[in-house]
Amino acid sequence: MANILIADDEELIRSFIKRIIEGLGHEAFLAANGKAALDIFKKQSIDLSFVDIRMPEMDGLTFLHEAKKIKPDTTVIIITGFPSAETITETVEEEGYTYITKPLSVQNIVDLIQRGLSGKMET
């Protein structure tokens, strides 16, 4: 069983991903903003994180940067509703491994969880 963090300011997105995670037998930790996500990340042993790029109090790329300071080998998957070349470049540069665009699909999330937990993420 893995501990997976979901940080998104949209409650529907958090709930959607949580149901998938729990259906796979993993534990989900939820945060509505980047600051709350970082607090959870510091207190729990998080194996994988799904983090929205645009959130109040701390954006996803700032979370990624701070999380890497704490646990350099952590896998963070950036969620974005606004894919752009700049966003993708920043994510790769910050070693975010990959990103997923909204709307989200069950199969895509399942695949990312499996790849992320097996250490087979690609930039």
mmCIF file with all atom_site columns, C-alpha atoms in Angstrom:
data_model
loop_
_atom_site.group_PDB
_atom_site.id
_atom_site.type_symbol
_atom_site.label_atom_id
_atom_site.label_alt_id
_atom_site.label_comp_id
_atom_site.label_asym_id
_atom_site.label_entity_id
_atom_site.label_seq_id
_atom_site.pdbx_PDB_ins_code
_atom_site.Cartn_x
_atom_site.Cartn_y
_atom_site.Cartn_z
_atom_site.occupancy
_atom_site.B_iso_or_equiv
_atom_site.pdbx_formal_charge
_atom_site.auth_seq_id
_atom_site.auth_comp_id
_atom_site.auth_asym_id
_atom_site.auth_atom_id
_atom_site.pdbx_PDB_model_num
ATOM 1   C CA . MET A 1 1   ? 0.000   0.000  0.000   1.00 0.00 ? 1   MET A CA 1
ATOM 2   C CA . ALA A 1 2   ? 1.296   3.449  -0.952  1.00 0.00 ? 2   ALA A CA 1
ATOM 3   C CA . ASN A 1 3   ? 0.573   6.903  0.470   1.00 0.00 ? 3   ASN A CA 1
ATOM 4   C CA . ILE A 1 4   ? -0.526  9.250  -2.299  1.00 0.00 ? 4   ILE A CA 1
ATOM 5   C CA . LEU A 1 5   ? -1.045  12.981 -1.912  1.00 0.00 ? 5   LEU A CA 1
ATOM 6   C CA . ILE A 1 6   ? -3.645  14.843 -3.953  1.00 0.00 ? 6   ILE A CA 1
ATOM 7   C CA . ALA A 1 7   ? -3.394  18.646 -3.952  1.00 0.00 ? 7   ALA A CA 1
ATOM 8   C CA . ASP A 1 8   ? -5.995  20.510 -5.972  1.00 0.00 ? 8   ASP A CA 1
ATOM 9   C CA . ASP A 1 9   ? -8.246  23.445 -5.153  1.00 0.00 ? 9   ASP A CA 1
ATOM 10  C CA . GLU A 1 10  ? -11.156 21.696 -6.895  1.00 0.00 ? 10  GLU A CA 1
ATOM 11  C CA . GLU A 1 11  ? -12.934 19.338 -4.494  1.00 0.00 ? 11  GLU A CA 1
ATOM 12  C CA . LEU A 1 12  ? -14.348 17.261 -7.377  1.00 0.00 ? 12  LEU A CA 1
ATOM 13  C CA . ILE A 1 13  ? -10.844 16.567 -8.696  1.00 0.00 ? 13  ILE A CA 1
ATOM 14  C CA . ARG A 1 14  ? -9.587  15.565 -5.234  1.00 0.00 ? 14  ARG A CA 1
ATOM 15  C CA . SER A 1 15  ? -12.563 13.234 -4.715  1.00 0.00 ? 15  SER A CA 1
ATOM 16  C CA . PHE A 1 16  ? -12.235 11.705 -8.193  1.00 0.00 ? 16  PHE A CA 1
ATOM 17  C CA . ILE A 1 17  ? -8.546  10.859 -7.775  1.00 0.00 ? 17  ILE A CA 1
ATOM 18  C CA . LYS A 1 18  ? -9.108  9.708  -4.180  1.00 0.00 ? 18  LYS A CA 1
ATOM 19  C CA . ARG A 1 19  ? -11.689 7.121  -5.293  1.00 0.00 ? 19  ARG A CA 1
ATOM 20  C CA . ILE A 1 20  ? -9.243  5.737  -7.861  1.00 0.00 ? 20  ILE A CA 1
ATOM 21  C CA . ILE A 1 21  ? -6.385  5.584  -5.344  1.00 0.00 ? 21  ILE A CA 1
ATOM 22  C CA . GLU A 1 22  ? -8.480  3.857  -2.705  1.00 0.00 ? 22  GLU A CA 1
ATOM 23  C CA . GLY A 1 23  ? -9.881  1.473  -5.322  1.00 0.00 ? 23  GLY A CA 1
ATOM 24  C CA . LEU A 1 24  ? -6.303  0.379  -5.999  1.00 0.00 ? 24  LEU A CA 1
ATOM 25  C CA . GLY A 1 25  ? -5.765  -0.248 -2.283  1.00 0.00 ? 25  GLY A CA 1
ATOM 26  C CA . HIS A 1 26  ? -3.661  2.828  -1.515  1.00 0.00 ? 26  HIS A CA 1
ATOM 27  C CA . GLU A 1 27  ? -4.116  5.601  1.050   1.00 0.00 ? 27  GLU A CA 1
ATOM 28  C CA . ALA A 1 28  ? -5.047  9.091  -0.156  1.00 0.00 ? 28  ALA A CA 1
ATOM 29  C CA . PHE A 1 29  ? -4.121  12.355 1.567   1.00 0.00 ? 29  PHE A CA 1
ATOM 30  C CA . LEU A 1 30  ? -6.019  15.443 0.416   1.00 0.00 ? 30  LEU A CA 1
ATOM 31  C CA . ALA A 1 31  ? -5.068  19.127 0.353   1.00 0.00 ? 31  ALA A CA 1
ATOM 32  C CA . ALA A 1 32  ? -7.003  22.078 -1.079  1.00 0.00 ? 32  ALA A CA 1
ATOM 33  C CA . ASN A 1 33  ? -3.912  24.264 -1.544  1.00 0.00 ? 33  ASN A CA 1
ATOM 34  C CA . GLY A 1 34  ? -0.161  24.042 -1.912  1.00 0.00 ? 34  GLY A CA 1
ATOM 35  C CA . LYS A 1 35  ? 0.675   25.094 1.625   1.00 0.00 ? 35  LYS A CA 1
ATOM 36  C CA . ALA A 1 36  ? -1.580  22.413 3.138   1.00 0.00 ? 36  ALA A CA 1
ATOM 37  C CA . ALA A 1 37  ? -0.075  19.874 0.712   1.00 0.00 ? 37  ALA A CA 1
ATOM 38  C CA . LEU A 1 38  ? 3.445   20.723 1.830   1.00 0.00 ? 38  LEU A CA 1
ATOM 39  C CA . ASP A 1 39  ? 2.413   20.379 5.491   1.00 0.00 ? 39  ASP A CA 1
ATOM 40  C CA . ILE A 1 40  ? 1.064   16.882 4.765   1.00 0.00 ? 40  ILE A CA 1
ATOM 41  C CA . PHE A 1 41  ? 4.179   16.036 2.750   1.00 0.00 ? 41  PHE A CA 1
ATOM 42  C CA . LYS A 1 42  ? 6.385   16.980 5.707   1.00 0.00 ? 42  LYS A CA 1
ATOM 43  C CA . LYS A 1 43  ? 4.362   14.908 8.216   1.00 0.00 ? 43  LYS A CA 1
ATOM 44  C CA . GLN A 1 44  ? 3.559   11.780 6.187   1.00 0.00 ? 44  GLN A CA 1
ATOM 45  C CA . SER A 1 45  ? 5.650   9.346  4.209   1.00 0.00 ? 45  SER A CA 1
ATOM 46  C CA . ILE A 1 46  ? 4.284   10.228 0.758   1.00 0.00 ? 46  ILE A CA 1
ATOM 47  C CA . ASP A 1 47  ? 5.196   7.908  -2.112  1.00 0.00 ? 47  ASP A CA 1
ATOM 48  C CA . LEU A 1 48  ? 3.573   9.833  -4.966  1.00 0.00 ? 48  LEU A CA 1
ATOM 49  C CA . SER A 1 49  ? 1.864   13.206 -5.371  1.00 0.00 ? 49  SER A CA 1
ATOM 50  C CA . PHE A 1 50  ? -0.699  14.623 -7.792  1.00 0.00 ? 50  PHE A CA 1
ATOM 51  C CA . VAL A 1 51  ? -0.451  18.411 -7.570  1.00 0.00 ? 51  VAL A CA 1
ATOM 52  C CA . ASP A 1 52  ? -2.426  21.055 -9.445  1.00 0.00 ? 52  ASP A CA 1
ATOM 53  C CA . ILE A 1 53  ? -0.220  23.706 -10.992 1.00 0.00 ? 53  ILE A CA 1
ATOM 54  C CA . ARG A 1 54  ? -2.583  26.570 -10.040 1.00 0.00 ? 54  ARG A CA 1
ATOM 55  C CA . MET A 1 55  ? -3.595  26.628 -6.373  1.00 0.00 ? 55  MET A CA 1
ATOM 56  C CA . PRO A 1 56  ? -3.986  29.254 -3.678  1.00 0.00 ? 56  PRO A CA 1
ATOM 57  C CA . GLU A 1 57  ? -1.254  29.908 -1.096  1.00 0.00 ? 57  GLU A CA 1
ATOM 58  C CA . MET A 1 58  ? 1.381   27.943 -3.052  1.00 0.00 ? 58  MET A CA 1
ATOM 59  C CA . ASP A 1 59  ? 1.361   26.820 -6.677  1.00 0.00 ? 59  ASP A CA 1
ATOM 60  C CA . GLY A 1 60  ? 2.245   23.326 -7.834  1.00 0.00 ? 60  GLY A CA 1
ATOM 61  C CA . LEU A 1 61  ? 5.721   24.161 -9.116  1.00 0.00 ? 61  LEU A CA 1
ATOM 62  C CA . THR A 1 62  ? 6.644   25.804 -5.808  1.00 0.00 ? 62  THR A CA 1
ATOM 63  C CA . PHE A 1 63  ? 5.343   22.707 -4.011  1.00 0.00 ? 63  PHE A CA 1
ATOM 64  C CA . LEU A 1 64  ? 7.449   20.539 -6.336  1.00 0.00 ? 64  LEU A CA 1
ATOM 65  C CA . HIS A 1 65  ? 10.571  22.580 -5.592  1.00 0.00 ? 65  HIS A CA 1
ATOM 66  C CA . GLU A 1 66  ? 9.995   22.429 -1.811  1.00 0.00 ? 66  GLU A CA 1
ATOM 67  C CA . ALA A 1 67  ? 9.117   18.710 -1.851  1.00 0.00 ? 67  ALA A CA 1
ATOM 68  C CA . LYS A 1 68  ? 12.339  17.921 -3.729  1.00 0.00 ? 68  LYS A CA 1
ATOM 69  C CA . LYS A 1 69  ? 14.335  19.645 -0.967  1.00 0.00 ? 69  LYS A CA 1
ATOM 70  C CA . ILE A 1 70  ? 12.747  17.317 1.595   1.00 0.00 ? 70  ILE A CA 1
ATOM 71  C CA . LYS A 1 71  ? 12.746  14.102 -0.447  1.00 0.00 ? 71  LYS A CA 1
ATOM 72  C CA . PRO A 1 72  ? 14.795  14.471 -3.658  1.00 0.00 ? 72  PRO A CA 1
ATOM 73  C CA . ASP A 1 73  ? 13.601  11.213 -5.191  1.00 0.00 ? 73  ASP A CA 1
ATOM 74  C CA . THR A 1 74  ? 9.899   11.954 -4.756  1.00 0.00 ? 74  THR A CA 1
ATOM 75  C CA . THR A 1 75  ? 7.599   11.609 -7.750  1.00 0.00 ? 75  THR A CA 1
ATOM 76  C CA . VAL A 1 76  ? 5.260   14.526 -8.353  1.00 0.00 ? 76  VAL A CA 1
ATOM 77  C CA . ILE A 1 77  ? 2.715   14.522 -11.173 1.00 0.00 ? 77  ILE A CA 1
ATOM 78  C CA . ILE A 1 78  ? 1.576   18.003 -12.110 1.00 0.00 ? 78  ILE A CA 1
ATOM 79  C CA . ILE A 1 79  ? -2.125  18.470 -12.938 1.00 0.00 ? 79  ILE A CA 1
ATOM 80  C CA . THR A 1 80  ? -2.994  21.315 -15.271 1.00 0.00 ? 80  THR A CA 1
ATOM 81  C CA . GLY A 1 81  ? -6.098  22.621 -16.925 1.00 0.00 ? 81  GLY A CA 1
ATOM 82  C CA . PHE A 1 82  ? -3.941  25.006 -18.943 1.00 0.00 ? 82  PHE A CA 1
ATOM 83  C CA . PRO A 1 83  ? -1.262  23.016 -20.794 1.00 0.00 ? 83  PRO A CA 1
ATOM 84  C CA . SER A 1 84  ? 1.324   25.190 -22.447 1.00 0.00 ? 84  SER A CA 1
ATOM 85  C CA . ALA A 1 85  ? 4.880   24.847 -23.626 1.00 0.00 ? 85  ALA A CA 1
ATOM 86  C CA . GLU A 1 86  ? 6.004   27.045 -20.735 1.00 0.00 ? 86  GLU A CA 1
ATOM 87  C CA . THR A 1 87  ? 4.212   24.898 -18.148 1.00 0.00 ? 87  THR A CA 1
ATOM 88  C CA . ILE A 1 88  ? 5.603   21.689 -19.612 1.00 0.00 ? 88  ILE A CA 1
ATOM 89  C CA . THR A 1 89  ? 9.134   23.085 -19.751 1.00 0.00 ? 89  THR A CA 1
ATOM 90  C CA . GLU A 1 90  ? 8.961   24.321 -16.157 1.00 0.00 ? 90  GLU A CA 1
ATOM 91  C CA . THR A 1 91  ? 7.653   20.964 -14.975 1.00 0.00 ? 91  THR A CA 1
ATOM 92  C CA . VAL A 1 92  ? 10.431  19.033 -16.679 1.00 0.00 ? 92  VAL A CA 1
ATOM 93  C CA . GLU A 1 93  ? 13.048  21.525 -15.479 1.00 0.00 ? 93  GLU A CA 1
ATOM 94  C CA . GLU A 1 94  ? 11.803  21.107 -11.917 1.00 0.00 ? 94  GLU A CA 1
ATOM 95  C CA . GLU A 1 95  ? 11.990  17.305 -12.350 1.00 0.00 ? 95  GLU A CA 1
ATOM 96  C CA . GLY A 1 96  ? 8.246   16.858 -12.101 1.00 0.00 ? 96  GLY A CA 1
ATOM 97  C CA . TYR A 1 97  ? 8.571   13.806 -14.353 1.00 0.00 ? 97  TYR A CA 1
ATOM 98  C CA . THR A 1 98  ? 5.236   14.224 -16.061 1.00 0.00 ? 98  THR A CA 1
ATOM 99  C CA . TYR A 1 99  ? 2.001   16.134 -16.121 1.00 0.00 ? 99  TYR A CA 1
ATOM 100 C CA . ILE A 1 100 ? -1.633  15.316 -16.732 1.00 0.00 ? 100 ILE A CA 1
ATOM 101 C CA . THR A 1 101 ? -4.221  17.612 -18.264 1.00 0.00 ? 101 THR A CA 1
ATOM 102 C CA . LYS A 1 102 ? -7.814  18.131 -17.224 1.00 0.00 ? 102 LYS A CA 1
ATOM 103 C CA . PRO A 1 103 ? -10.268 16.616 -17.866 1.00 0.00 ? 103 PRO A CA 1
ATOM 104 C CA . LEU A 1 104 ? -8.780  13.555 -16.166 1.00 0.00 ? 104 LEU A CA 1
ATOM 105 C CA . SER A 1 105 ? -9.462  9.958  -17.151 1.00 0.00 ? 105 SER A CA 1
ATOM 106 C CA . VAL A 1 106 ? -9.530  6.963  -14.818 1.00 0.00 ? 106 VAL A CA 1
ATOM 107 C CA . GLN A 1 107 ? -7.176  4.925  -17.010 1.00 0.00 ? 107 GLN A CA 1
ATOM 108 C CA . ASN A 1 108 ? -4.640  7.726  -17.285 1.00 0.00 ? 108 ASN A CA 1
ATOM 109 C CA . ILE A 1 109 ? -4.551  8.153  -13.504 1.00 0.00 ? 109 ILE A CA 1
ATOM 110 C CA . VAL A 1 110 ? -4.254  4.408  -12.916 1.00 0.00 ? 110 VAL A CA 1
ATOM 111 C CA . ASP A 1 111 ? -1.373  4.229  -15.413 1.00 0.00 ? 111 ASP A CA 1
ATOM 112 C CA . LEU A 1 112 ? 0.418   7.185  -13.783 1.00 0.00 ? 112 LEU A CA 1
ATOM 113 C CA . ILE A 1 113 ? 0.027   5.661  -10.309 1.00 0.00 ? 113 ILE A CA 1
ATOM 114 C CA . GLN A 1 114 ? 1.450   2.345  -11.480 1.00 0.00 ? 114 GLN A CA 1
ATOM 115 C CA . ARG A 1 115 ? 4.358   4.004  -13.319 1.00 0.00 ? 115 ARG A CA 1
ATOM 116 C CA . GLY A 1 116 ? 5.025   6.460  -10.504 1.00 0.00 ? 116 GLY A CA 1
ATOM 117 C CA . LEU A 1 117 ? 5.133   3.811  -7.813  1.00 0.00 ? 117 LEU A CA 1
ATOM 118 C CA . SER A 1 118 ? 7.326   1.517  -9.902  1.00 0.00 ? 118 SER A CA 1
ATOM 119 C CA . GLY A 1 119 ? 9.805   4.342  -10.528 1.00 0.00 ? 119 GLY A CA 1
ATOM 120 C CA . LYS A 1 120 ? 9.238   4.241  -14.275 1.00 0.00 ? 120 LYS A CA 1
ATOM 121 C CA . MET A 1 121 ? 8.233   7.853  -14.815 1.00 0.00 ? 121 MET A CA 1
ATOM 122 C CA . GLU A 1 122 ? 9.649   9.604  -17.832 1.00 0.00 ? 122 GLU A CA 1
ATOM 123 C CA . THR A 1 123 ? 10.340  13.263 -18.311 1.00 0.00 ? 123 THR A CA 1
#
